[in-house]
Every structure is written in structure tokens, then in C-alpha cells.
Coordinates of C-alpha atoms in Angstrom, one line a residue:
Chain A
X1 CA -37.6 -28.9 -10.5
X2 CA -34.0 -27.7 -9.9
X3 CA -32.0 -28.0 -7.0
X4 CA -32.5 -24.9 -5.3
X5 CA -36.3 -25.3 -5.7
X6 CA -36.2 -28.4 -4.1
X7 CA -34.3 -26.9 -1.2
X8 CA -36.6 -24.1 -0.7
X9 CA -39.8 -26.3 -0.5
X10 CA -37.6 -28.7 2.3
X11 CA -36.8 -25.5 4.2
X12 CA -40.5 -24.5 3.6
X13 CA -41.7 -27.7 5.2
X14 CA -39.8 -27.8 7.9
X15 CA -40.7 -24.2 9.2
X16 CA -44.3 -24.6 8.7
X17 CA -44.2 -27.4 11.2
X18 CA -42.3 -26.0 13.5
X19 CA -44.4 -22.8 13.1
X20 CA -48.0 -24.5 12.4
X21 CA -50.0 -20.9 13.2
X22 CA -48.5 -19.0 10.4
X23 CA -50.6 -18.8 7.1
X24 CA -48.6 -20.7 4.4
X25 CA -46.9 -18.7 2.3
X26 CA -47.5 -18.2 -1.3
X27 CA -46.0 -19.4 -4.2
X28 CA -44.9 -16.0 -5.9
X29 CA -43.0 -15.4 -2.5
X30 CA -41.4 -18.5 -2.7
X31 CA -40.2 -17.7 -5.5
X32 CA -39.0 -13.6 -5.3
X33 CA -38.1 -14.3 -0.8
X34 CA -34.5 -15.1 0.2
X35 CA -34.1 -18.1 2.5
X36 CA -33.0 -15.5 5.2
X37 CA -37.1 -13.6 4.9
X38 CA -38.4 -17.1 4.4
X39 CA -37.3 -18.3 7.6
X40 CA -37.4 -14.6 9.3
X41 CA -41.2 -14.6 8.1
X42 CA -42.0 -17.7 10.1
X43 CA -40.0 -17.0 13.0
X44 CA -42.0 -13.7 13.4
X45 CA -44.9 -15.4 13.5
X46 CA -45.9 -14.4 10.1
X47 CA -45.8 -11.0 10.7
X48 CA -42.5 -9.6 9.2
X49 CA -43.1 -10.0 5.2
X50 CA -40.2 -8.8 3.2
X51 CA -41.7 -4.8 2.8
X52 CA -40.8 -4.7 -1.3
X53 CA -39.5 -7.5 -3.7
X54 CA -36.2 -6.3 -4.1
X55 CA -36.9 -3.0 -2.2
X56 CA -38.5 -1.6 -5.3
X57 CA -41.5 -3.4 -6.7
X58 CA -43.9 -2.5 -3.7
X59 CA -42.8 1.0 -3.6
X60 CA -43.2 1.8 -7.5
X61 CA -39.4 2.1 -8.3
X62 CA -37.8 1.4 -11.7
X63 CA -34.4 0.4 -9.6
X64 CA -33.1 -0.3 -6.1
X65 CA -33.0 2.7 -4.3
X66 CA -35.2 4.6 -7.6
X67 CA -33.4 7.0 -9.9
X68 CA -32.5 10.8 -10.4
X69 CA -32.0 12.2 -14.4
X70 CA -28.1 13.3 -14.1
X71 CA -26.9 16.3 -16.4
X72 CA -23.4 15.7 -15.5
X73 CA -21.3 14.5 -18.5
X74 CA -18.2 12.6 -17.0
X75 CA -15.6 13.2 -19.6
X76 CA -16.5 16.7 -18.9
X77 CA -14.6 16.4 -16.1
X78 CA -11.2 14.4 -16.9
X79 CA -11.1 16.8 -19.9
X80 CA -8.8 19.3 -18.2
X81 CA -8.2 22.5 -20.4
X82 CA -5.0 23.0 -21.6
X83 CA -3.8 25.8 -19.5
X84 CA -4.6 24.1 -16.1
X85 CA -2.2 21.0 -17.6
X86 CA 0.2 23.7 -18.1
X87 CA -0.4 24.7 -14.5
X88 CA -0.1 20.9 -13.4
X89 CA 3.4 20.6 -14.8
X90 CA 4.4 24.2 -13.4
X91 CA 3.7 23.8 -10.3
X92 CA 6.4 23.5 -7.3
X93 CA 6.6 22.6 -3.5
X94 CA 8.0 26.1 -3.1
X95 CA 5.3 28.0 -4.7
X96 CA 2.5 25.8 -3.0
X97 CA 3.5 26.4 0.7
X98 CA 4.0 29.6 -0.8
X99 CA 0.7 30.9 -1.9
X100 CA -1.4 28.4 -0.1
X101 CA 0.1 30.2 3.0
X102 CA -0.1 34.0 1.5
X103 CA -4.0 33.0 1.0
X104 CA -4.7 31.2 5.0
X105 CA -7.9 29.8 5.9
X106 CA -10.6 31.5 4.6
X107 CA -13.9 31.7 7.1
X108 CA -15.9 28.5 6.8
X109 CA -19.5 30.2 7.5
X110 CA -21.1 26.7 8.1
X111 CA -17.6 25.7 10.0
X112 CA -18.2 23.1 13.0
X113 CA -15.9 25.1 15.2
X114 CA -17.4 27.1 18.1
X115 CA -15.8 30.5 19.2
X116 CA -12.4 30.1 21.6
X117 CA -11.4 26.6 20.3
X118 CA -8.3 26.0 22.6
X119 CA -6.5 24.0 19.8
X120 CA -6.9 26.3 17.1
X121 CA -5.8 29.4 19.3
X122 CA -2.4 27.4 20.2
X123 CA -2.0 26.9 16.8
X124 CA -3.0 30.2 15.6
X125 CA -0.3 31.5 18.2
X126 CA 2.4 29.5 16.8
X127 CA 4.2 32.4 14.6
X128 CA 5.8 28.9 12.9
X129 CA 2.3 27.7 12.1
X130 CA 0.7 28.6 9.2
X131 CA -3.2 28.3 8.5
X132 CA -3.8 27.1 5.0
X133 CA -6.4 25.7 2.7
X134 CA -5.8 23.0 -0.2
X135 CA -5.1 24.3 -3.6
X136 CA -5.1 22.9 -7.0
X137 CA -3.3 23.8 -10.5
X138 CA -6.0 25.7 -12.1
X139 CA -6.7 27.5 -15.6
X140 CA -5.2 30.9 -13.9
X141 CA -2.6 29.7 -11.8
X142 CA -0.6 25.9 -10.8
X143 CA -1.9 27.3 -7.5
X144 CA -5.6 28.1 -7.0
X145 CA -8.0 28.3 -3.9
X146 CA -10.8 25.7 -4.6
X147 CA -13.8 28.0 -5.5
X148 CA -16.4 25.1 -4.5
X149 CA -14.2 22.9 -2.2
X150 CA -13.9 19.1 -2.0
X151 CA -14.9 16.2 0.0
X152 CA -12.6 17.5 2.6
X153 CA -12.3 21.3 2.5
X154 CA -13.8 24.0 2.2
X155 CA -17.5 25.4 3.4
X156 CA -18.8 22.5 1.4
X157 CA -17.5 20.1 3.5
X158 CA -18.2 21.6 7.0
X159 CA -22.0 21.7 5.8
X160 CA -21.8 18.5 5.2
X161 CA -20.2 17.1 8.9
X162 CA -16.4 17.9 7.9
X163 CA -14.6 20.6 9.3
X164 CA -10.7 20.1 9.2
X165 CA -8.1 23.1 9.7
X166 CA -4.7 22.3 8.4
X167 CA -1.4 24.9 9.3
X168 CA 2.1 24.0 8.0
X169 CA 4.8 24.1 10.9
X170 CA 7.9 25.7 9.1
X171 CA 10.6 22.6 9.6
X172 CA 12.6 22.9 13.2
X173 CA 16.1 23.0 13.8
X174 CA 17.0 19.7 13.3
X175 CA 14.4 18.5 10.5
X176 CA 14.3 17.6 7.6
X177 CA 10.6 18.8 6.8
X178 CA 7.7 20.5 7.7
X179 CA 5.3 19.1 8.9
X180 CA 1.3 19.4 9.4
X181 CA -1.0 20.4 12.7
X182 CA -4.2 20.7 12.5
X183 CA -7.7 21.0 14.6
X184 CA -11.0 18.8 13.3
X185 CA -14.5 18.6 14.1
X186 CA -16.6 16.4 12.5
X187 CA -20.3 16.4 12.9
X188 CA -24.0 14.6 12.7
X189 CA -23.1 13.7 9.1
X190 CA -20.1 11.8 9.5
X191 CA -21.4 9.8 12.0
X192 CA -21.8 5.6 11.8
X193 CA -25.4 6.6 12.3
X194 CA -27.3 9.8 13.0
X195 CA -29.2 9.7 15.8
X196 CA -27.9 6.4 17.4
X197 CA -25.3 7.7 19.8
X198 CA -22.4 6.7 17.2
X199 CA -19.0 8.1 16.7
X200 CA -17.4 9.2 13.7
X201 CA -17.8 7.0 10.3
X202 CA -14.1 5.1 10.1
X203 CA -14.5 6.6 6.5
X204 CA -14.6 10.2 7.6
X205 CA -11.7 9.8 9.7
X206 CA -9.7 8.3 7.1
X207 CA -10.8 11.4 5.3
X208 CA -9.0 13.0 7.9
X209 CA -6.1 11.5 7.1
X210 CA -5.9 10.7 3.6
X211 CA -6.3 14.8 2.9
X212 CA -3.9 15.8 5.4
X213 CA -1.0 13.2 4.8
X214 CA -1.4 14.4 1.0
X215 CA -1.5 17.7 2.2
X216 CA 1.9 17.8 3.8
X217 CA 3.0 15.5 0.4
X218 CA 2.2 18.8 -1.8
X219 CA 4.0 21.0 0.6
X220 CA 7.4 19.1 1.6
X221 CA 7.5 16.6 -2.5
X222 CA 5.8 17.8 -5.0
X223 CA 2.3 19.8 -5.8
X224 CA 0.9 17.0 -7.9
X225 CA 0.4 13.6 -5.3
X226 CA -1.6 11.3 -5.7
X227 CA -1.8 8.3 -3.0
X228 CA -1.7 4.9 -4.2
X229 CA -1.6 3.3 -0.7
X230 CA -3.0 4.2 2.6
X231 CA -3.5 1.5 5.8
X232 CA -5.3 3.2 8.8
X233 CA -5.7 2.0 12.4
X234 CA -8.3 3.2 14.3
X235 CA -7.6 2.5 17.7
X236 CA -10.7 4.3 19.5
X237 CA -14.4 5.7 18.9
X238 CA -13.7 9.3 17.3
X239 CA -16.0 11.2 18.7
X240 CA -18.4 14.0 16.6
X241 CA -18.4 17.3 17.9
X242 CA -15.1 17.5 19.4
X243 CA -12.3 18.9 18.5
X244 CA -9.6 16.5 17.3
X245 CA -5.6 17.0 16.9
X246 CA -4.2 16.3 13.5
X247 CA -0.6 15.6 12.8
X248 CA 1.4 14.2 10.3
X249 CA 5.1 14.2 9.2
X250 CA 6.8 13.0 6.4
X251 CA 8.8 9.4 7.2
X252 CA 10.7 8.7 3.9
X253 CA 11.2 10.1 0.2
X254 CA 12.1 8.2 -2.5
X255 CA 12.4 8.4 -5.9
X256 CA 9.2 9.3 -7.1
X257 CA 7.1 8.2 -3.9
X258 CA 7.0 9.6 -0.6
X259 CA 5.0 8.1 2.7
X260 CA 4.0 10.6 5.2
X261 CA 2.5 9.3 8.6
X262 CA -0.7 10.9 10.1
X263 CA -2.2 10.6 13.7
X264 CA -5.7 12.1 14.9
X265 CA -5.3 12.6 18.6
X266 CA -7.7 14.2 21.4
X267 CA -6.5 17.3 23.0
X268 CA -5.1 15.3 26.1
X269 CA -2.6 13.3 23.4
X270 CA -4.0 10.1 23.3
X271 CA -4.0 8.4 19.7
X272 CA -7.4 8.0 18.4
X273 CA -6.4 7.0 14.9
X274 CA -3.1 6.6 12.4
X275 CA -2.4 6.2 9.1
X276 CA 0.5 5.8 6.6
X277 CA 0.1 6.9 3.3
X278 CA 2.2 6.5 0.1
X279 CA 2.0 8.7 -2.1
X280 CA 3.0 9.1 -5.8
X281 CA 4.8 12.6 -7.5
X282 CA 2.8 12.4 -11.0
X283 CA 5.4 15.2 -12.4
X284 CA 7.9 12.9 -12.2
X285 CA 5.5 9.5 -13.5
X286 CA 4.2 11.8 -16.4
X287 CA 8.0 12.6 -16.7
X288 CA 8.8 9.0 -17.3
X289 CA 5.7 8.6 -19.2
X290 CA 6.9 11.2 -21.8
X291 CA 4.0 13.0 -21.1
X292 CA 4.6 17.0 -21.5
X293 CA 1.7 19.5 -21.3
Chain B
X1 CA 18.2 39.7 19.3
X2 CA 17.1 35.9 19.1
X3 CA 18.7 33.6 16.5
X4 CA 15.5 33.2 14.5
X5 CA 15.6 36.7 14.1
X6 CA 19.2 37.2 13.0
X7 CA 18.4 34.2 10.3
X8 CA 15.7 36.1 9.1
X9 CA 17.3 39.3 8.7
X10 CA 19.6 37.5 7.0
X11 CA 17.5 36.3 4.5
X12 CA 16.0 39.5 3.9
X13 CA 19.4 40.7 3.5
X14 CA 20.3 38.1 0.7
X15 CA 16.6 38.4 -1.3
X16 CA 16.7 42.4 -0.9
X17 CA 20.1 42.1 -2.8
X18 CA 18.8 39.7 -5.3
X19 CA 16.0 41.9 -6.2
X20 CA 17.0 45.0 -5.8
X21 CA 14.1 46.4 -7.5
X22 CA 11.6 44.9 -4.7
X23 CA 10.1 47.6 -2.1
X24 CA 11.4 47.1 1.1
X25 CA 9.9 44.6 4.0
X26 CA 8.5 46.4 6.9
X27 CA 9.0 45.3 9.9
X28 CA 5.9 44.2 11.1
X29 CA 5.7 42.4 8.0
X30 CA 9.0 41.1 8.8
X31 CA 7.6 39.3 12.3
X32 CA 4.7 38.4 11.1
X33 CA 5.6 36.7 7.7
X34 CA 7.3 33.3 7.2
X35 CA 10.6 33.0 5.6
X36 CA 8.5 31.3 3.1
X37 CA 5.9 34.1 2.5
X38 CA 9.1 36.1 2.3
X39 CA 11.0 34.7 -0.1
X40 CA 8.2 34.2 -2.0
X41 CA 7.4 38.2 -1.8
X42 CA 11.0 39.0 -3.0
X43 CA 10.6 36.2 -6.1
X44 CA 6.9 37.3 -7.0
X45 CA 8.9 40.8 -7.7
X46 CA 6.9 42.5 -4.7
X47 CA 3.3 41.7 -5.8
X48 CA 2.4 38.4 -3.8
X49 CA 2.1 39.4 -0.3
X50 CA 0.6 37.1 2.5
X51 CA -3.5 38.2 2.4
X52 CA -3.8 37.5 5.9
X53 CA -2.1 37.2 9.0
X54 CA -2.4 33.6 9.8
X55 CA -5.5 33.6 7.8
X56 CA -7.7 35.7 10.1
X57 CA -6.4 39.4 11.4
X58 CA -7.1 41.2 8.1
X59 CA -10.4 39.6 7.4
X60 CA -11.2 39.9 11.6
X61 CA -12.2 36.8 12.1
X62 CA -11.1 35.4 15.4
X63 CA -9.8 32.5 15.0
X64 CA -8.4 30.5 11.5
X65 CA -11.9 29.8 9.6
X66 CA -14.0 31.8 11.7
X67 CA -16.2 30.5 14.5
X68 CA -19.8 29.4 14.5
X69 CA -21.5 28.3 17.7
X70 CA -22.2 25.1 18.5
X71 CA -25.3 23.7 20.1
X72 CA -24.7 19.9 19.8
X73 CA -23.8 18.7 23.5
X74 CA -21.0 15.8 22.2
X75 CA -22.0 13.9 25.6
X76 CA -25.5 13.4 24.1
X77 CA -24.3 11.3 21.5
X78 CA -22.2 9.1 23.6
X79 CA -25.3 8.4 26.1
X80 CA -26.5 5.6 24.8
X81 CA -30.5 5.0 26.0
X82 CA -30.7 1.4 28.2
X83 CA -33.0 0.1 25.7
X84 CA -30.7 0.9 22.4
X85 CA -27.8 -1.0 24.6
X86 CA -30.0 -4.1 25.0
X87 CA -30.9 -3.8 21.2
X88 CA -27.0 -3.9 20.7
X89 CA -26.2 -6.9 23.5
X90 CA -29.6 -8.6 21.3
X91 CA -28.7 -8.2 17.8
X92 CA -27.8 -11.5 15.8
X93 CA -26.2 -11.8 12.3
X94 CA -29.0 -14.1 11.1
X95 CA -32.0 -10.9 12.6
X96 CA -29.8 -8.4 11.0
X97 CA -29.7 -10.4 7.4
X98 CA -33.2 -10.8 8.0
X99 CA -34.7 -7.1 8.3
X100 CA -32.1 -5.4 6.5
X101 CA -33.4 -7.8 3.6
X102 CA -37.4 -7.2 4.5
X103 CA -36.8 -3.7 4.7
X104 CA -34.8 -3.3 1.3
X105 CA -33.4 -0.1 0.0
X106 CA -35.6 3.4 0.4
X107 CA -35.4 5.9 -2.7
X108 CA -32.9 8.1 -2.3
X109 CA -34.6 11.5 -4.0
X110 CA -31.3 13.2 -4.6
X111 CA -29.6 9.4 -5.5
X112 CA -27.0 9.7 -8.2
X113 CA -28.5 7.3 -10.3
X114 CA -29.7 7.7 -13.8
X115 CA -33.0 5.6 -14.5
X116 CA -32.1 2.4 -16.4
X117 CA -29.1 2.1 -14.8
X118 CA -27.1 -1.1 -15.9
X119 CA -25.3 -2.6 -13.1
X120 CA -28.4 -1.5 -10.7
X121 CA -30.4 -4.0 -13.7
X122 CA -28.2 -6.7 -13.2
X123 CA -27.9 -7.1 -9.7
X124 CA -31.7 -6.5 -9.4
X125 CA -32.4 -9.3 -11.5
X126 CA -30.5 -11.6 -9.9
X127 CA -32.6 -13.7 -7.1
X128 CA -29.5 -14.2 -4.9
X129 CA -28.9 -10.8 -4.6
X130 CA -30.9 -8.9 -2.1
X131 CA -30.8 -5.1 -1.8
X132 CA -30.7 -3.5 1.5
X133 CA -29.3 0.1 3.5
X134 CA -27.4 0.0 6.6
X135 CA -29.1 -0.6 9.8
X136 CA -28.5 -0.3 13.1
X137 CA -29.5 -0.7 16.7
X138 CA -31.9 1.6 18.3
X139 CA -34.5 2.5 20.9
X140 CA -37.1 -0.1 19.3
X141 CA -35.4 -2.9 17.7
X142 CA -32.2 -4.2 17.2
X143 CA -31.9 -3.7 13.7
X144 CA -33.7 0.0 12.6
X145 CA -33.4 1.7 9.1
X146 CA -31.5 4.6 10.1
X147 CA -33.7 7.5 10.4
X148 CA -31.0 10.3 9.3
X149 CA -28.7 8.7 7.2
X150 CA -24.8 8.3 8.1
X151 CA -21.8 9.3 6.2
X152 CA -22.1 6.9 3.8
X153 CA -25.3 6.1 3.5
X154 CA -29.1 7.3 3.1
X155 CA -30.1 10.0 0.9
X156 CA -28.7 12.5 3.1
X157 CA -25.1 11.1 2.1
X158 CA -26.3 11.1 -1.8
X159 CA -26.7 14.8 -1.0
X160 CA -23.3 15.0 -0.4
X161 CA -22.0 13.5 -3.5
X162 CA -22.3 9.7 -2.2
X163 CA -24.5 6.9 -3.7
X164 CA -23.7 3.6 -2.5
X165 CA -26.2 0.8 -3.1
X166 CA -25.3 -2.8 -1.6
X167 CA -26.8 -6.0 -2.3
X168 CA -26.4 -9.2 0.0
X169 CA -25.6 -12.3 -2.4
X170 CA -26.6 -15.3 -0.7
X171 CA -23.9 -18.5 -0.3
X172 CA -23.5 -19.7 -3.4
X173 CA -23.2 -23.8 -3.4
X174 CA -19.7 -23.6 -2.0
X175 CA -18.8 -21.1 -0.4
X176 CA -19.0 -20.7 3.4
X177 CA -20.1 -17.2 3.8
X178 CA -23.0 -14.5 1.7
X179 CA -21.0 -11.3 -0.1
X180 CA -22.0 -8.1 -0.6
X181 CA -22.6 -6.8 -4.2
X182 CA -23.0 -3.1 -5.2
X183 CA -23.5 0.0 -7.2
X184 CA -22.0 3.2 -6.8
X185 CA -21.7 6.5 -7.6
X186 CA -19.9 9.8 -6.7
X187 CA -20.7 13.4 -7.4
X188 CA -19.1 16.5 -8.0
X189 CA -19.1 16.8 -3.9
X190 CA -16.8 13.9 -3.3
X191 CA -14.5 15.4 -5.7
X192 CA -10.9 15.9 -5.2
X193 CA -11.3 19.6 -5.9
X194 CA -15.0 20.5 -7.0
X195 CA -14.3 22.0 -10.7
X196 CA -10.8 20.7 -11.4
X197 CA -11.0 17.9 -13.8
X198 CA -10.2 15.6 -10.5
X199 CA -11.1 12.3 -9.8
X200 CA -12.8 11.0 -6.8
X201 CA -10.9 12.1 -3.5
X202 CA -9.2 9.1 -2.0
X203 CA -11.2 9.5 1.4
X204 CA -14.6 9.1 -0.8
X205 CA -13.0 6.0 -2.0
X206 CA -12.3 4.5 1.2
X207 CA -15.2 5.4 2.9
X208 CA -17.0 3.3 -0.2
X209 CA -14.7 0.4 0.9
X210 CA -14.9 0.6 4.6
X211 CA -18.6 0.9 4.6
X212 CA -18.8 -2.1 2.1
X213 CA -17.1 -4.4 4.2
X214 CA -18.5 -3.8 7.4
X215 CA -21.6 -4.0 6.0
X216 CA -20.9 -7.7 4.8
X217 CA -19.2 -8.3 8.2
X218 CA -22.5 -6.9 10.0
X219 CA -24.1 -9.8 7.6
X220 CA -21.8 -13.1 8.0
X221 CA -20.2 -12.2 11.6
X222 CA -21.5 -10.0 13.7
X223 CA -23.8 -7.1 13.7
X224 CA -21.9 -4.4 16.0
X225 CA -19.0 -4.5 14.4
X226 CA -15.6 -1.8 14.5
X227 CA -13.3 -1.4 11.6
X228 CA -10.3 -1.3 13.7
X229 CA -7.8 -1.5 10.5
X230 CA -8.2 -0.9 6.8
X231 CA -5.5 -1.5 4.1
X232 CA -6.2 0.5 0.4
X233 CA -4.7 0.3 -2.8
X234 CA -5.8 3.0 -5.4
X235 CA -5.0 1.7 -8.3
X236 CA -6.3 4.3 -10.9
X237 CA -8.0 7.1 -10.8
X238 CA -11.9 6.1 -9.5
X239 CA -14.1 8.6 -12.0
X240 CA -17.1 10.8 -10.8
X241 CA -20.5 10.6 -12.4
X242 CA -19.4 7.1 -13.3
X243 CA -21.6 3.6 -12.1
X244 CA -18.8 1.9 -10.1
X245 CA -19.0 -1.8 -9.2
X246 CA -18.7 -2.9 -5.5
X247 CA -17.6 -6.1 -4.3
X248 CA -17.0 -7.7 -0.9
X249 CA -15.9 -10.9 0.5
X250 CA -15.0 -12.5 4.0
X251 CA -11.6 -13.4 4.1
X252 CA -10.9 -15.1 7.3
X253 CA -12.8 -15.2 11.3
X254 CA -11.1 -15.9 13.8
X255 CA -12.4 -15.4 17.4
X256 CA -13.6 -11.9 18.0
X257 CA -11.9 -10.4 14.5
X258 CA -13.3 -10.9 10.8
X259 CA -10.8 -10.0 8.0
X260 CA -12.8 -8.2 4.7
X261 CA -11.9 -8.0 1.4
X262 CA -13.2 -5.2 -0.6
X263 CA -12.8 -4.0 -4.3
X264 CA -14.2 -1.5 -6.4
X265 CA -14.0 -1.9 -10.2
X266 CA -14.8 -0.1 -13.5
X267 CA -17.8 -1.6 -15.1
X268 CA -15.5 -3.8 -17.4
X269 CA -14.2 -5.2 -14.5
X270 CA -10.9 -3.6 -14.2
X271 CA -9.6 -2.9 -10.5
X272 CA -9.9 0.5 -9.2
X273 CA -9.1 0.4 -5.4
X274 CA -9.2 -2.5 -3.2
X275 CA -9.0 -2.5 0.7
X276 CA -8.4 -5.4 3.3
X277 CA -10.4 -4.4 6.5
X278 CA -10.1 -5.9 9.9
X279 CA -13.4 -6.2 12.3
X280 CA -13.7 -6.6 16.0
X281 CA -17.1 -8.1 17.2
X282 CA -18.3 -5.7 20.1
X283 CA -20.1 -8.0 21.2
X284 CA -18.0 -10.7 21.9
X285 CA -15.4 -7.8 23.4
X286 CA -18.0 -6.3 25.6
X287 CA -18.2 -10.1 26.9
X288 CA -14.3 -10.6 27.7
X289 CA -14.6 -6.9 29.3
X290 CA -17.6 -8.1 31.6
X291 CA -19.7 -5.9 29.9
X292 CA -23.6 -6.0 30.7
X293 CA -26.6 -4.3 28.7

């Protein structure tokens, strides 16, 4: 008899004394329980039994959690054509703020804002505000309007709890960039918990922040970003159905990296959340790669 | 005539002379346009003209995005029920290990995963590992199987392009604390642009992580728990449609904070992302704040 074995049986013994009305348990649990439902079985008095041996066996499934046939083929989607790696390379700051700009922010029929939003109309009234949606090098242009969105844009992602409205504020007097404002709502889905009188998910708010720090990246260093780094503090429950202030600004640029700070406020000014991304130009680090399109 | 104005007549000036072949900007155009928009104009040769005022006049919606209106009161969602707060003053680390395990992990009907899944095999045949979904305090126990899902977990967040499935792995003979163990997957949903040959979008990644390690810090520390930082590193590009390994470990407590490691790694073992989160037990806080259920 191994260790462990051993162990179990002691642990076993000692429970069932200290719990002498509970029916013994069986040798097949002893063997498929944890220690943890062994010794939750007794306290309960016998009457919390682990539900499935390894959540699947009870309920019929082949594996935790059961399975789904997926037609997707993943290479599929690294294989980018050739034209939209032309469009990659292409691409410039100027012409994103450009034609993300020209195209605004298209309606969002399953948006999370209500009519009237105060933050939206002060930013809509801002003439040096401009409402825009993400784009991405595509096969007809190195700036195209996602046609099915992303995890945080788009209609897509206000059905599913994540409604964020980014406008680039043309650069100020004195600055030496843009930067980003925007107005979120995040709803039921991105909560901790549905239904438990939870805030936001800390990983929807770092959605927040890791779309709209890139965001200003694209617009301010170059079109093609990708962030390597991002550390967030969430200093207070973010609450769901509210609308939220976004801001960000770029803090440094160097060489082929760039770190842009990002703060989710509520609409009397007090921090909620922050972030500082870093973010990485991959023109330039295909550039030194040698890659070419 | 305000300076803003005379720079941008001034602009105008200089592009209308550059392209001399471009039809002229009108003046309402000219207010209502960014210098961006309008340089952009004058280089596209005349043909790419803003689509929208701010996004919204020409396609009359009233505000950037549109409007829908809302019928979730956010109030509601903050008023936590007497009985859910005692459930959360109640809850223990060793009751939450305990159901989380009994209760194992529900099929997920619109789960990501194929059938015969490999790393799904191998962590559900090892003994030590325990597979289990997110739980939390409610009306009628301290630790209940969430009802609607969250962000990042349930079937409802497979819906949206996230399949996470985490396994507790008991202590192993030396170590001082359990880890968490997973699976996951990400679909076309949680895509850096849906259609694009993209990667997973960062925030998908850190939610994965932030979930992941709260989870194990719900496990070993406390179970109300608050991510209050999170440090990430994306290493590479994290692939959709792709089994994704998950892996969590407690780093440090200390008093009312927990420090969590988390990684996510290819199925050869190679490091994706990696995060470093920092916890705050509510519980213990609501105690130095005098806090009562």
C-alpha cells in the first residue's frame, strides 16, 4: 500500500470517529474523492457526496465540462492573404486617425448606452473629439472597419456585456499627442457573477484598457501594435450599467516601443482603475526581422 | 476670427495649393472637419470625405453609437440581500475547496472543446486534479454554482468565444499550498478583429489569467477575494481555436494580500503570457473596517 493510501485510510479513521452517524464510505470513493470531499462528506453529515467523479462520470460526459465538434481550422486564421500583409506594412498613423475618423462610430443596435448619456453628449460636443471605431489592415485597405468586431468592439461586444466608445482628442496646444476619451458601459455579462450583486469582472475592465491604450498606440506610433506588457490597478468595484470615463495618453516613445497610460474613472472624476501598457511597433520588429510583405 | 480658425484656414490654404486639382472645402465642411479629416481629403485627391459628422448627424442617430434603452436599475446589483452578505462574512477557503470540488464542472453546450481533447485527458486522469467552475456566495449558501455565468466563466462566456476549464491540484508532498490547472480555449469572438488572421485580443488573455488566479486564491486563501493589481507579459501571440494550457501558483500571503502567479502556455510548454496578480481578502478588510454581515 503506498503512501498516500495509507494517509487516506488515517484521515478516513479519524473522521469516522469523530463523525460516528455517517455511513462509511466506500471503497471506490476512497479511491476517485479528494481529501477536501472526503472530509467535506463527513462534516456534512454524509450528505454532501461529490455530485460526479471528476464532474463528468455521473453526468455522462466524455470530458470535464463535455465537448462541442469544432469546424474551425486554426491555421486558417494566422494564414493572412497576401494582400492584407501588404496592407499591414502600408499602413500609417496618419492614415489610421485618418479614416478611422472619416468612418465614426457606427450604431451599436445591441449598444448598452441609454438615450441622453451625459458623457457621450460632452464628448460628442467636443468639435476636437472625434468618435471612432477600431480598424485593422484588411485584404481592401491597411485601414478597414471590422465587419464582425472583436472582443472589445463592435455590436458583437455590446451583446455580449461590452460597450466602449472611443473618440481621439486632436493634440492641444502644448502636446505632444493626442490623446483618447471615451464613455463605457459594461453589462450582466461582464460581471464577477451574474445575478450576485457583483461589479465588473477585473478582466473586462482590463479589456477596457488594454483596447483603448492600444487604441491611442495605433493612432499617435504606428498602425500595427501589439502590447507585450500591461500592469493594471483596480482601485474600486466598477460598477455594470454605468457609464464609465475612459482616458489614456501616451507617456513615452521609444525606439520601437511606446507605453501609453489608461485610467477608467466615474463621471464625478474619481479613479476607478489604471493601467500602463507597453506596446510594441511590429513595422519596425518585422523591419529588423527582414521581413517584407 | 479665433486662432484655431486662422490655423485652419491656413492649412486649407497650403493643401488647396498642393493639390490644386482637389474641389474646394465648403465651409461647413470646413467647421465641422478635423484638420486630420482635412488633410486627409486634400491627399485622398478629394474622394475620402469624413462619412459622418462625429459619427452620428448623417446616419441620425443621436448620439455616437446610437442609443438603446436601458432597463437594468445599476442600484439593484449593488443591493446585496442580508442573507447573501452572511453567506460572504461565512464562507471558508476549506467550504469553498469543498463544494466547488462536489459540484465539479457542468457541460458547457456551446464549450469550445473538441471531444477527445488531450490536455482535458490528461488532467482528467490525474487523481490530484479536481475539476470545478467558479462559485460564489449567494442567497442560499456560501458557495453556489453561478446560475448565469460571469465573464469568464459558464457556458454563457463559451458563447462569447471563452472556454476556460480549471482544475484544483491538491498539495503535492511539499509544497505548502494546492494550484490550479487548466484548459482553455478561445473563439473567433475573443478575437483581436473577428476575420483578420488575429490572434487572441490581449484583454481575452488577461481575463484567462486574472480569472485563473483568483480562482486559486479563492482555493488556498480566501474565498471573497479582489484582484486589486495584475502584472502581464504577452510573450507571443496566444492562438484562437487552439487547447491552451493554464497554470497557477501562490506566490506569497501576507496578512490580508495573496500574491498569484499565473501562466498560460502552448501545449509543448512554451510561455505564452504570464501575469503576477495581487489579492485582498474582503473578508479580513471588512474586519479592520468594522464591517458586520
Amino acid at each position: 500500500m503506498d503512501e498516500s493510501t495509507i494517509r487516506l485510510i488515517n484521515l478516513i479513521d479519524v473522521l469516522s470517529e469523530k463523525y460516528i452517524d455517517v455511513p462509511e464510505i466506500s471503497e471506490e470513493c476512497m479511491n476517485t474523492w479528494s481529501t477536501e470531499q472526503i472530509t467535506y462528506y463527513y462534516e456534512s453529515g454524509g450528505t454532501n457526496k461529490p455530485s460526479s467523479l471528476n464532474g463528468m462520470a455521473s453526468q455522462g460526459h466524455d470530458q470535464p465540462g463535455g465537448s462541442v465538434e469544432q469546424t474551425e481550422d486554426p491555421a486558417a486564421h494566422r494564414n493572412t492573404p497576401a494582400s492584407a500583409r501588404a496592407n499591414q506594412f502600408a499602413a500609417t498613423v496618419a492614415g489610421y486617425r485618418a479614416q478611422t475618423i472619416a468612418d465614426g462610430l457606427p450604431s451599436r443596435p445591441h449598444g448598452l448606452f441609454p438615450p441622453r448619456d451625459p458623457l457621450l453628449r460632452e464628448l460628442a460636443e467636443d468639435p476636437t473629439a472625434h468618435p471612432f471605431e477600431k480598424h485593422l489592415a484588411g485584404e481592401h485597405s491597411p485601414y478597414e472597419l471590422l465587419r464582425n468586431g472583436s472582443w472589445t468592439s463592435g455590436d458583437e461586444a455590446a451583446q455580449a456585456g461590452f460597450d466602449m466608445r472611443l473618440f481621439y482628442k486632436d493634440k492641444q496646444r502644448d502636446d505632444r499627442y493626442g490623446t483618447i476619451l471615451g464613455a463605457a458601459r459594461l453589462g450582466d455579462r461582464a460581471s464577477i457573477g451574474n445575478g450576485y450583486w457583483m461589479s465588473a469582472h477585473g478582466g473586462a475592465v482590463e479589456s477596457l484598457l488594454d483596447e483603448a491604450t492600444a487604441e491611442l498606440g495605433k493612432m499617435e506610433f504606428s498602425p500595427m501594435l501589439s502590447t507585450i506588457e500591461a500592469g493594471f490597478k483596480i482601485k474600486k468595484s466598477v460598477p455594470l450599467h454605468t457609464t464609465l470615463r475612459i482616458e489614456c495618453e501616451i507617456r513615452e516613445i521609444k525606439g520601437m516601443r511606446c507605453w501609453v497610460d489608461g485610467y477608467v474613472k466615474d463621471l464625478s472624476g474619481v479613479l476607478l482603475a489604471s493601467c500602463l501598457a507597453q506596446l510594441v511597433d511590429l513595422q519596425q520588429l518585422w523591419a529588423a526581422q527582414g521581413q517584407s510583405p
